[in-house]
CSV table of C-alpha atoms in Angstrom, one decimal:
chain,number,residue,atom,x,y,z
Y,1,UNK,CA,-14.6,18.8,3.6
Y,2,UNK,CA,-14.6,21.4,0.6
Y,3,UNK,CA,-14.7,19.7,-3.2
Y,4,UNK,CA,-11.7,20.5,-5.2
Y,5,UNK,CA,-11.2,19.9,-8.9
Y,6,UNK,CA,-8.2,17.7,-9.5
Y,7,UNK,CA,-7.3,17.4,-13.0
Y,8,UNK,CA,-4.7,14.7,-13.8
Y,9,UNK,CA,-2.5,15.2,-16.9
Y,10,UNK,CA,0.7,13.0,-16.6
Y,11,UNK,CA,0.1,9.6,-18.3
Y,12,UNK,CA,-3.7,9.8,-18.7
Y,13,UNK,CA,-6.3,12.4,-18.7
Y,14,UNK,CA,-8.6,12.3,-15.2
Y,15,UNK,CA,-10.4,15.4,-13.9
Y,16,UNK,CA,-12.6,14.9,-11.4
Y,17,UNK,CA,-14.8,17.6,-8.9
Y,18,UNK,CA,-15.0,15.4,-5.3
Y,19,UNK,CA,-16.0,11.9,-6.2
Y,20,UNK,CA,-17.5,12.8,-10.0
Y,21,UNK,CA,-15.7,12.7,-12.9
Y,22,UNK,CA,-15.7,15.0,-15.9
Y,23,UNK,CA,-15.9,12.4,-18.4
Y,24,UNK,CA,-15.8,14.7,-21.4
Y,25,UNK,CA,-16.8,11.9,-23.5
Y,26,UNK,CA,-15.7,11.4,-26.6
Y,27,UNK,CA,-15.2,15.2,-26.8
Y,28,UNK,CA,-11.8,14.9,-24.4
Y,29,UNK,CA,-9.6,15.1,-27.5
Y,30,UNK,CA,-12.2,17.6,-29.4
Y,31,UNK,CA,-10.5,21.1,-29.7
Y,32,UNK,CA,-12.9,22.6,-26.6
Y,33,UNK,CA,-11.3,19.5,-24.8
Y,34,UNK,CA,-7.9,20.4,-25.5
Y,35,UNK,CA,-8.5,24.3,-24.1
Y,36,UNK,CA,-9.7,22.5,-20.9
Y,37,UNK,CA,-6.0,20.8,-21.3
Y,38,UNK,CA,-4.2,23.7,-21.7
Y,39,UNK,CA,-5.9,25.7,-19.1
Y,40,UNK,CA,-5.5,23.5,-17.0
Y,41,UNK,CA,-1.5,23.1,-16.9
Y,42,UNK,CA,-1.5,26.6,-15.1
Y,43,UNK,CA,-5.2,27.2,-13.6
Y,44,UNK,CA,-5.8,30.3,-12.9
Y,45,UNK,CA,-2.9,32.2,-14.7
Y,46,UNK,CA,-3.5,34.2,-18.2
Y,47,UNK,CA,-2.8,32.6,-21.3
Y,48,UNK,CA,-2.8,34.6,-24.6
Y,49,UNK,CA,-5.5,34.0,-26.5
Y,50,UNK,CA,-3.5,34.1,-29.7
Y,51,UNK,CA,-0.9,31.7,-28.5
Y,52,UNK,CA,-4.1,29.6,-27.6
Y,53,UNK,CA,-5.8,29.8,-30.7
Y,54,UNK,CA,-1.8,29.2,-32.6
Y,55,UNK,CA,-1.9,26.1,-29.9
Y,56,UNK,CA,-5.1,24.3,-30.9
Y,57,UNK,CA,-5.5,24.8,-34.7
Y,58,UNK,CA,-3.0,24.0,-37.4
Y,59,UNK,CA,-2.3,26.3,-40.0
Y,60,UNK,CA,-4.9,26.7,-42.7
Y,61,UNK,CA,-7.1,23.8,-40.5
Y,62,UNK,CA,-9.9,26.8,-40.1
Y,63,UNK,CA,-11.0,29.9,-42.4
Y,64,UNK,CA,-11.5,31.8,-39.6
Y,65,UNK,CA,-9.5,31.0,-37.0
Y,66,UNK,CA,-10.8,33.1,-34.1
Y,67,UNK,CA,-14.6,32.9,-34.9
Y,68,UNK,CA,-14.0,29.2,-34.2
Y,69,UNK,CA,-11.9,29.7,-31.3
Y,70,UNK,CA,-15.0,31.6,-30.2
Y,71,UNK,CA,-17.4,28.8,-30.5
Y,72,UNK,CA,-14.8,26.5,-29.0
Y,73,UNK,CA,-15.0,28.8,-26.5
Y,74,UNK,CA,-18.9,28.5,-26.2
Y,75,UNK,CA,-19.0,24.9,-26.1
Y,76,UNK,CA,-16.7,24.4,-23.5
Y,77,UNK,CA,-18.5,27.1,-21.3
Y,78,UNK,CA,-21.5,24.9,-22.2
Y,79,UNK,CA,-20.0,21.7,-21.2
Y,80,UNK,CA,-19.1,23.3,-17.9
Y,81,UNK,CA,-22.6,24.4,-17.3
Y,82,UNK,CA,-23.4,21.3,-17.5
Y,83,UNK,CA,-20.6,19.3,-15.6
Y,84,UNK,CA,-20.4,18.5,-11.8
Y,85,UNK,CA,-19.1,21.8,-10.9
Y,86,UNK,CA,-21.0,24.2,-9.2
Y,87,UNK,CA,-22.6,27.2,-11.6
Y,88,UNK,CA,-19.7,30.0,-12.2
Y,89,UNK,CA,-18.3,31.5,-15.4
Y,90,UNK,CA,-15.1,29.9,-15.1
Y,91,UNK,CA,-14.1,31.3,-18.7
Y,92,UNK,CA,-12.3,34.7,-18.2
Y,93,UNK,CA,-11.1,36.9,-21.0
Y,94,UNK,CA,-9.4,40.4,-20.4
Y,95,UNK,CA,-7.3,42.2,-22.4
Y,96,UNK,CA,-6.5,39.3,-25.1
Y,97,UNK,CA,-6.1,36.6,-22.6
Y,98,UNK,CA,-8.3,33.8,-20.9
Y,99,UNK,CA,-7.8,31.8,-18.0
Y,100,UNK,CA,-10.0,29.8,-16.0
Y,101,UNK,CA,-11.1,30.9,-13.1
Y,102,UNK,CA,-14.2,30.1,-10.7
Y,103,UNK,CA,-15.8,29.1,-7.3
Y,104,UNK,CA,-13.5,25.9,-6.8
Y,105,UNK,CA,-10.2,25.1,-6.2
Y,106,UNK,CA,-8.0,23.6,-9.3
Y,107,UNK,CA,-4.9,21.1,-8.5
Y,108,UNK,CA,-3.2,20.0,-11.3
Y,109,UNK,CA,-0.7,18.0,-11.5
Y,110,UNK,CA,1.4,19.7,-14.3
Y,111,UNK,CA,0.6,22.9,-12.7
Y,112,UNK,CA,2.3,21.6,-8.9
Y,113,UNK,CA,5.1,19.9,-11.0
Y,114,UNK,CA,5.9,23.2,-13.1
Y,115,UNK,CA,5.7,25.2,-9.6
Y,116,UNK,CA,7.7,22.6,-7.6
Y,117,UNK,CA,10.6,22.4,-10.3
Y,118,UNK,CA,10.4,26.4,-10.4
Y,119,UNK,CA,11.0,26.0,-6.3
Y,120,UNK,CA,14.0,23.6,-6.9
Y,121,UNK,CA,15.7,26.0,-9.5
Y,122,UNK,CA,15.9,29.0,-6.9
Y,123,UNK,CA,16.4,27.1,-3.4
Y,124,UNK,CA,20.0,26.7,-2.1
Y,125,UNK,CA,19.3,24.5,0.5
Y,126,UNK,CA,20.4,21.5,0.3
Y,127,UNK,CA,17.6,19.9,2.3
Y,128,UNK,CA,15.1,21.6,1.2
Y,129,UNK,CA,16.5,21.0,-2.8
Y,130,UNK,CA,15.8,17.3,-2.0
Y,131,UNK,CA,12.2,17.0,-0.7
Y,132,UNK,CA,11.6,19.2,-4.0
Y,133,UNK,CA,12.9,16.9,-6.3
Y,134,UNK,CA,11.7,13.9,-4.8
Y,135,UNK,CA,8.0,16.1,-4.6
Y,136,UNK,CA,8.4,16.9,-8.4
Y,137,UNK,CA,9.2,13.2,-9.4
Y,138,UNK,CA,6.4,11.8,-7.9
Y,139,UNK,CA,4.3,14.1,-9.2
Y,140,UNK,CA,5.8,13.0,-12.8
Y,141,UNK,CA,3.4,10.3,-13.8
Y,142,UNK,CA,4.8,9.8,-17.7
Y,143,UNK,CA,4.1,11.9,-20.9
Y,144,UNK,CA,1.7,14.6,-20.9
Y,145,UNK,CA,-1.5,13.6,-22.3
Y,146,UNK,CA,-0.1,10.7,-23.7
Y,147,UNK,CA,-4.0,10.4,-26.0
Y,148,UNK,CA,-2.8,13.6,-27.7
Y,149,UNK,CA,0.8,12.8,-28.2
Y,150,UNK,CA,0.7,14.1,-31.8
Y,151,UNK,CA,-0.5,17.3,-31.4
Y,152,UNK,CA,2.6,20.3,-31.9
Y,153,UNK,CA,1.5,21.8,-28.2
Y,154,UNK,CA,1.8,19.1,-26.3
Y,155,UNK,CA,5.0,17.6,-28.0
Y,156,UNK,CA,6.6,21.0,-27.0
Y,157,UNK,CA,5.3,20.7,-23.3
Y,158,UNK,CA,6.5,17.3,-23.0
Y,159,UNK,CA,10.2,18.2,-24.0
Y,160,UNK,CA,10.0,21.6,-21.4
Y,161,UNK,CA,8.4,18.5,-18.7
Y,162,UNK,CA,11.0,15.8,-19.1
Y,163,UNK,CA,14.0,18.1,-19.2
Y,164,UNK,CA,13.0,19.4,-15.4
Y,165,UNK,CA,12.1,15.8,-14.4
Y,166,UNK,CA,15.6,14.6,-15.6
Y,167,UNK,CA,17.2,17.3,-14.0
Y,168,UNK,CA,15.4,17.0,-10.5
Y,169,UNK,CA,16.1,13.2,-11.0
Y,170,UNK,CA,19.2,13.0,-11.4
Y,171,UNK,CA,20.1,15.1,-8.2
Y,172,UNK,CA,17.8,13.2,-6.3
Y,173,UNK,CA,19.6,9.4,-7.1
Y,174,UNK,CA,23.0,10.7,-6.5
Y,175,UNK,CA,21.6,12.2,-2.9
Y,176,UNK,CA,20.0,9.0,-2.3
Y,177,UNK,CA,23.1,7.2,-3.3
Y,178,UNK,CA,25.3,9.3,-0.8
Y,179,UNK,CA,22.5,8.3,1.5
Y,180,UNK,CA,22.8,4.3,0.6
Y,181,UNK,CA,18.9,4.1,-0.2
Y,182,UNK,CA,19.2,1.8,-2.8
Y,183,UNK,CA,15.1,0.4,-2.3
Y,184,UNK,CA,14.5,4.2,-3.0
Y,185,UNK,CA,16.9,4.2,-6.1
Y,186,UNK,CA,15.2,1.2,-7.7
Y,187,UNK,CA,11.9,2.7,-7.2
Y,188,UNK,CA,12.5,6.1,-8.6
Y,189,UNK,CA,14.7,4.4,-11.6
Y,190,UNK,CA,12.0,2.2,-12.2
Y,191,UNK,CA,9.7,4.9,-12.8
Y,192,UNK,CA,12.0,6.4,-15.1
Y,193,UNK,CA,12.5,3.5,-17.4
Y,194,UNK,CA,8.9,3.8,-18.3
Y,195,UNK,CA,9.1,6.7,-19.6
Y,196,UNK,CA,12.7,6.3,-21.0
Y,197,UNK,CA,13.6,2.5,-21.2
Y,198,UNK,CA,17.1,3.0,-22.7
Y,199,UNK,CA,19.4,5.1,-21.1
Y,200,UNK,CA,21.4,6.1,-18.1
Y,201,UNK,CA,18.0,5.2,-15.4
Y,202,UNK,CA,18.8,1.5,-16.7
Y,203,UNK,CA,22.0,1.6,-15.1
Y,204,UNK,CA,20.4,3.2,-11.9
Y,205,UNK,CA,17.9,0.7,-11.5
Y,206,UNK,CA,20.3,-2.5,-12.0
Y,207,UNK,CA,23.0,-1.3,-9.7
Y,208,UNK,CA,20.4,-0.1,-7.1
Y,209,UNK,CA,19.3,-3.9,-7.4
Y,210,UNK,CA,23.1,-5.2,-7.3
Y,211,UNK,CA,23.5,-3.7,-4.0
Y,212,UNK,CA,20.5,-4.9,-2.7
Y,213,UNK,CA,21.7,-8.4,-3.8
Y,214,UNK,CA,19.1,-9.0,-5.6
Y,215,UNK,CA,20.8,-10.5,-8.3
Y,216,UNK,CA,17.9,-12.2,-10.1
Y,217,UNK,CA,16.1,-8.9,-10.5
Y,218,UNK,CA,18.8,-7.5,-11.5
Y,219,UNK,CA,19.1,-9.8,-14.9
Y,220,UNK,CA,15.5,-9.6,-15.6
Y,221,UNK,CA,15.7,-6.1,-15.9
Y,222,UNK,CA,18.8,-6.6,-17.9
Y,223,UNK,CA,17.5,-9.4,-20.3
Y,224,UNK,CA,14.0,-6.8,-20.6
Y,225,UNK,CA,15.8,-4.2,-22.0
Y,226,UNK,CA,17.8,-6.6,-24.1
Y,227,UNK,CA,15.0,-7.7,-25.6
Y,228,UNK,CA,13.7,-4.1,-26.0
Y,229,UNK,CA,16.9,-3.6,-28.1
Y,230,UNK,CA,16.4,-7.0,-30.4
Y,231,UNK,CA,13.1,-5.7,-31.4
Y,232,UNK,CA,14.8,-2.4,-32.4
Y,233,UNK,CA,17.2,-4.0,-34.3
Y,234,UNK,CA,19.6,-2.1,-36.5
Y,235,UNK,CA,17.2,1.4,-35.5
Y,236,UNK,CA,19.0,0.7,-31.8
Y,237,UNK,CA,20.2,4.4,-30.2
Y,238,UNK,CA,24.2,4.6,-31.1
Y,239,UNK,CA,26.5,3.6,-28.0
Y,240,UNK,CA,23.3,1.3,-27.1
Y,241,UNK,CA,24.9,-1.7,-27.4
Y,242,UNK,CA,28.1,-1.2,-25.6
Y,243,UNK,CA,25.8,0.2,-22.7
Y,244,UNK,CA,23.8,-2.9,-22.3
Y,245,UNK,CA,27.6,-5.0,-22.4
Y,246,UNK,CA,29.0,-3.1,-19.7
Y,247,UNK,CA,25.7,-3.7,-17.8
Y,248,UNK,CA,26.0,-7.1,-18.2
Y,249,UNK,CA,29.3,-7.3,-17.2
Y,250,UNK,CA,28.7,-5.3,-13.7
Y,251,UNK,CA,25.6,-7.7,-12.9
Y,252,UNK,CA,28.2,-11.0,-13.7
Y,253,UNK,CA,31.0,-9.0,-11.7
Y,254,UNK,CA,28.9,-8.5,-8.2
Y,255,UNK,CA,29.7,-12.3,-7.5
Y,256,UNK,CA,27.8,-14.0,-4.7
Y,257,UNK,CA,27.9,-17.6,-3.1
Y,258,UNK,CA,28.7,-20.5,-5.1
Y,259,UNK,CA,24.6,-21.7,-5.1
Y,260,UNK,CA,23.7,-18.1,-6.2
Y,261,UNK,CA,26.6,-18.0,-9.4
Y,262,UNK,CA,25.3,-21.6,-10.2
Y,263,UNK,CA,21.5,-20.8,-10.1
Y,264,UNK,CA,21.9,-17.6,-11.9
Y,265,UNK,CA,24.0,-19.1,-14.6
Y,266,UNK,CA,21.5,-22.1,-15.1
Y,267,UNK,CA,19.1,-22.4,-17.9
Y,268,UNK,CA,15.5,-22.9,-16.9
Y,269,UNK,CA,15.0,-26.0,-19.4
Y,270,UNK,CA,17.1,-27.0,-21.9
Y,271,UNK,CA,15.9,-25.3,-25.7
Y,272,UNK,CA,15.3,-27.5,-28.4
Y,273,UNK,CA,17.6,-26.9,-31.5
Y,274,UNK,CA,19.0,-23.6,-32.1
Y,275,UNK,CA,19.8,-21.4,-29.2
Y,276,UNK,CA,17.9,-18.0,-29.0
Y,277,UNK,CA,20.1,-14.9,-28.1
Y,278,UNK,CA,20.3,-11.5,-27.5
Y,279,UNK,CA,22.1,-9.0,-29.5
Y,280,UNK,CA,24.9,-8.2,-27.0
Y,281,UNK,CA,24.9,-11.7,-26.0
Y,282,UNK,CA,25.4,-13.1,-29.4
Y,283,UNK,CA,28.0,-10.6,-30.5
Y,284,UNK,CA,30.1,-11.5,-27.5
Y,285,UNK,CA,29.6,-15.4,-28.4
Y,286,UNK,CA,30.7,-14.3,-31.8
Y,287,UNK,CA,34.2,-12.4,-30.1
Y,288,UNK,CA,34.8,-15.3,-27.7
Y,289,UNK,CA,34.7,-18.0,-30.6
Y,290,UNK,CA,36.7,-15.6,-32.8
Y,291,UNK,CA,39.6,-15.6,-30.2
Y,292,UNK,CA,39.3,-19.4,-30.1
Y,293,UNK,CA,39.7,-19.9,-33.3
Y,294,UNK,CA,42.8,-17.9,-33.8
Y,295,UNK,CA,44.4,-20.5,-31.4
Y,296,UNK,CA,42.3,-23.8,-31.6
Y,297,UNK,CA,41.0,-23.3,-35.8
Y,298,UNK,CA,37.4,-24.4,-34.6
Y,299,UNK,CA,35.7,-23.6,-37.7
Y,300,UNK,CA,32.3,-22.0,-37.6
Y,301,UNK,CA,29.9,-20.0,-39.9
Y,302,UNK,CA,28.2,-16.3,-39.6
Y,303,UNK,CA,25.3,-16.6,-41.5
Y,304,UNK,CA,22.5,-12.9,-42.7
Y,305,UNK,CA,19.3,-14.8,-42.9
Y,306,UNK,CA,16.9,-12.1,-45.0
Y,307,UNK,CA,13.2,-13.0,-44.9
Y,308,UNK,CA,11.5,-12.4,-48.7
Y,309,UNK,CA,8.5,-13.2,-50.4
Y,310,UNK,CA,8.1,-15.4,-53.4
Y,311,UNK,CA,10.0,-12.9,-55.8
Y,312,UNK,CA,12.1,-12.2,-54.0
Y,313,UNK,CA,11.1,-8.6,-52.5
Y,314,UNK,CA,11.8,-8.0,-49.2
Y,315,UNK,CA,8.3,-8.3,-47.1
Y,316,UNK,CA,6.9,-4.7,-47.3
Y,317,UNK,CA,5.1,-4.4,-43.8
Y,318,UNK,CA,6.2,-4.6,-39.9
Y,319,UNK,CA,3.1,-7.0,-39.3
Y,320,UNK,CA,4.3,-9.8,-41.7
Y,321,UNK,CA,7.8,-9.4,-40.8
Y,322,UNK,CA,6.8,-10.3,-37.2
Y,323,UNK,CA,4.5,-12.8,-38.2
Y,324,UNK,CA,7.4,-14.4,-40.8
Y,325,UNK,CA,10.4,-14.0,-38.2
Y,326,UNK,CA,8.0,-16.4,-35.9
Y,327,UNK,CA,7.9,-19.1,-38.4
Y,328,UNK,CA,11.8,-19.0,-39.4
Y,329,UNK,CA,12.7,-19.2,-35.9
Y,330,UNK,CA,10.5,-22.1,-35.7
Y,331,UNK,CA,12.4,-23.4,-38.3
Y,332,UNK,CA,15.8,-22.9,-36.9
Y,333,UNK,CA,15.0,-25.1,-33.7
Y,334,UNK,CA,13.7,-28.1,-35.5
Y,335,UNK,CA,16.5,-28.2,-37.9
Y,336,UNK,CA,19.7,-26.9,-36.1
Y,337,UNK,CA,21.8,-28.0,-33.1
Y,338,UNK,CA,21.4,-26.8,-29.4
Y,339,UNK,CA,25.1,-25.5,-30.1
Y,340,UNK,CA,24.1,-23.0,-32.8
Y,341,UNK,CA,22.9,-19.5,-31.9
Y,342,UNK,CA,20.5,-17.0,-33.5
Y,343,UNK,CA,19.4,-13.2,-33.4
Y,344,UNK,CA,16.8,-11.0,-34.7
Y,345,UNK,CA,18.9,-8.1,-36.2
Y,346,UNK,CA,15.7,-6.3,-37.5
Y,347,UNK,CA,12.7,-6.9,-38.6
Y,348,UNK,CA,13.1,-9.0,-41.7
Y,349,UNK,CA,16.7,-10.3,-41.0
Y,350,UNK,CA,18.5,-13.1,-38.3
Y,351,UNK,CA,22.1,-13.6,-37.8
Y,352,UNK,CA,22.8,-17.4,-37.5
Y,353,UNK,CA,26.0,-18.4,-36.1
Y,354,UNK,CA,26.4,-22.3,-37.1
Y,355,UNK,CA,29.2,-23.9,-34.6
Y,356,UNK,CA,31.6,-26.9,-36.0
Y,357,UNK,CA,30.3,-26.0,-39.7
Y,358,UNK,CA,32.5,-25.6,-42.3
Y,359,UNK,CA,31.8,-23.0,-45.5
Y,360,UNK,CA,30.8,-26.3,-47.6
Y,361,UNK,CA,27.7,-26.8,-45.4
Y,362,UNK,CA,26.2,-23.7,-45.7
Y,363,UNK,CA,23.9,-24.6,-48.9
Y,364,UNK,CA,23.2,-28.0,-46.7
Y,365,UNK,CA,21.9,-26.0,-43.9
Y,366,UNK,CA,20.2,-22.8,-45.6
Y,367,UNK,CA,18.5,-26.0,-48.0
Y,368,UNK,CA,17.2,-27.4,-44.7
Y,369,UNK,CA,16.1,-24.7,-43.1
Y,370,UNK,CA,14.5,-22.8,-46.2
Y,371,UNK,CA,12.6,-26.3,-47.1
Y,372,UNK,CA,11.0,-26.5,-43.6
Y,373,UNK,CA,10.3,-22.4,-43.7
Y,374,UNK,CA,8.3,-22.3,-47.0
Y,375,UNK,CA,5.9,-25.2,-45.9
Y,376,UNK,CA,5.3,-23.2,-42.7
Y,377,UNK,CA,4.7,-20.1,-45.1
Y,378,UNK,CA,2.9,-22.2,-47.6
Y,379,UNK,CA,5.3,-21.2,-50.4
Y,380,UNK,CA,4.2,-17.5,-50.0
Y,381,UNK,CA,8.0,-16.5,-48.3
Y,382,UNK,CA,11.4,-17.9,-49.1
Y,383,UNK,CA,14.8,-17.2,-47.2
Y,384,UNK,CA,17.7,-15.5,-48.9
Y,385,UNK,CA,21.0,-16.5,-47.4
Y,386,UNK,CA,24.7,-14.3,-47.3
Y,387,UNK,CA,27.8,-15.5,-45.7
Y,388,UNK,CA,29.2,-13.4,-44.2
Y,389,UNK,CA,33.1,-12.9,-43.6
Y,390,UNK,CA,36.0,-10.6,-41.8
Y,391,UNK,CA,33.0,-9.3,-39.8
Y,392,UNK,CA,34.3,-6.1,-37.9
Y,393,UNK,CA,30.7,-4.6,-36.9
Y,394,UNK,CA,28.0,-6.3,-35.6
């Protein structure tokens, strides 16, 4: 069986020549590792060495940018030299362009993806459209070269990459939907959510699991990416929120047998003190009393709960703000009731929702709670408190 080199590019750098690996080192990131990279989303084709050299080094980064292109050049011929791969020149430049070329076969996975997409733009056939797609978002492992995802180059591939995969996607679940292969929906929407875990796939991959009946899957996905939107806080996508709701609501809407409605409804164990929600959740806890009390008057309070330090300056890093948040929500189970409800909005500030309390508990409560939360922060944090009333925006 003849060796070929495979180079892996999508969601982790691997090339490998039969059964040995190009390690590369700590050089895979170096600038001679990055021409490898580059050369090796088309193998074999001609890039321009100016677009190369525009590629690799920043502007100003080098006094000379093409006597170091050159020795980049050198280095990475060198490293080949030295590699698994048989002896061969592999560097070719004619006319103002390289590519690499020598006595091995190249598969790349960019490379296949870029000519299967290109495939799926020209055919007509119907058929034939969908075993490209699916071939394409197979192929589609993640981000390109996820280790250099600063660098300008690979920023711009990644856009060109993910549009096509979206595109070849998104015919390939409504085919499969036609087709009623929902295990094949969930797989492929799955996938998808990795690489974009808010967004239309979500809804994909929780009705694929709907129709399945596979109800409890369904919510953990659901209650994942609500907890993916809590730790965004108020940086949450636009429209996110109202997405995630009407989610919620289809998943609640599928129905089932009475023992299934029951057990999905059921908490595992009962919390201790304050209940711990999610945004959408809470907001719609928020709505439901709100229409309540129109009718019934029972009285409640909505509570901002801003974590400070001792001068009362917000905290001033994400790290503390975590490690802060912890302690407060400590402190809201051991001194509230299992009817009140909490959120993390963002990273320094909780909503509190206090049921059956009237506005002349509030310094009652925030004394409580703020007592028990500066001995857990050893004095070094303090919690500034706002009611908050006629609440139209959550």
């Amino acid at each position: 069986m003849t060796k070929k080199l495979t180079v892996r590019l999508f969601g982790a750098f691997v090339a490998q020549y039969g059964d040995a690996v190009l390690t590369f080192g700590k050089h895979a990131n170096s600038k001679f590792g990055q021409l490898f990279q580059i050369l090796m989303t088309r193998p074999g084709e001609n890039f321009s060495k100016r677009a190369i050299i525009d590629r690799i080094y920043e502007m100003g980064e080098v006094e000379d940018p093409n006597a170091s292109f050159n020795n980049t050049m050198f280095r990475l011929r060198k490293y080949l030299e030295s590699s698994p791969l048989p002896p061969g020149k592999y560097l070719v430049i004619e006319d103002g362009a390289i590519r690499f070329e020598g006595p091995v076969e190249v598969e790349s996975d960019a490379w296949s993806f870029e000519q299967t997409s290109d495939a799926f733009l020209e055919e007509t056939d119907t058929a034939r459209k969908l075993e490209l797609s699916e071939t394409a978002c197979r192929l589609y492992q993640g981000d390109l070269l996820p280790q250099l995802s600063n660098e300008l180059w690979v920023i711009e591939k990644n856009q060109q990459y993910q549009k096509k995969y979206f595109q070849m996607l998104r015919f390939l679940l409504e085919h499969l939907k036609d087709a009623g292969d929902y295990v094949s929906i969930a797989y492929f929407s799955r996938r998808a959510i990795e690489i974009e875990p808010i967004g239309e796939w979500l809804s994909w991959q929780i009705d694929s699991l709907v129709a399945q009946g596979r109800l409890q899957d369904a919510s953990q996905v659901y209650m994942a990416a609500v907890e993916r939107m809590g730790a965004m806080g108020d940086s949450a996508p636009k429209g996110m929120l109202e997405q995630l709701q009407e989610i919620g609501r289809r998943i609640q809407a599928s129905g089932g047998a009475r023992e299934r409605i029951t057990m999905f409804l059921q908490e595992e164990k009962l919390p201790q003190g304050a209940y711990f929600c999610s945004l959408p959740g809470f907001v719609e806890q928020y709505q439901i009393l709100k229409r309540i009390e129109r009718r019934q008057a029972i009285p409640f309070v909505l509570l901002l709960c801003t974590i400070q330090n001792a001068d009362g300056h917000p905290v001033d890093s994400q790290k503390k703000s975590e490690k802060q948040g912890k302690k407060l929500q400590e402190a809201f189970r051991t001194n509230l009731r299992a009817g009140d409800v909490y959120v993390k909005y963002n990273a320094n500030q909780y909503l509190l929702l206090c049921v059956g309390a009237e506005v002349e508990n509030v310094p009652e409560i925030a004394s409580r709670i703020d007592v028990d939360f500066r001995k857990r922060s050893y004095g070094h944090y303090m919690i500034h408190y706002r009611l908050l009333e006629n609440v139209s925006v959550l």
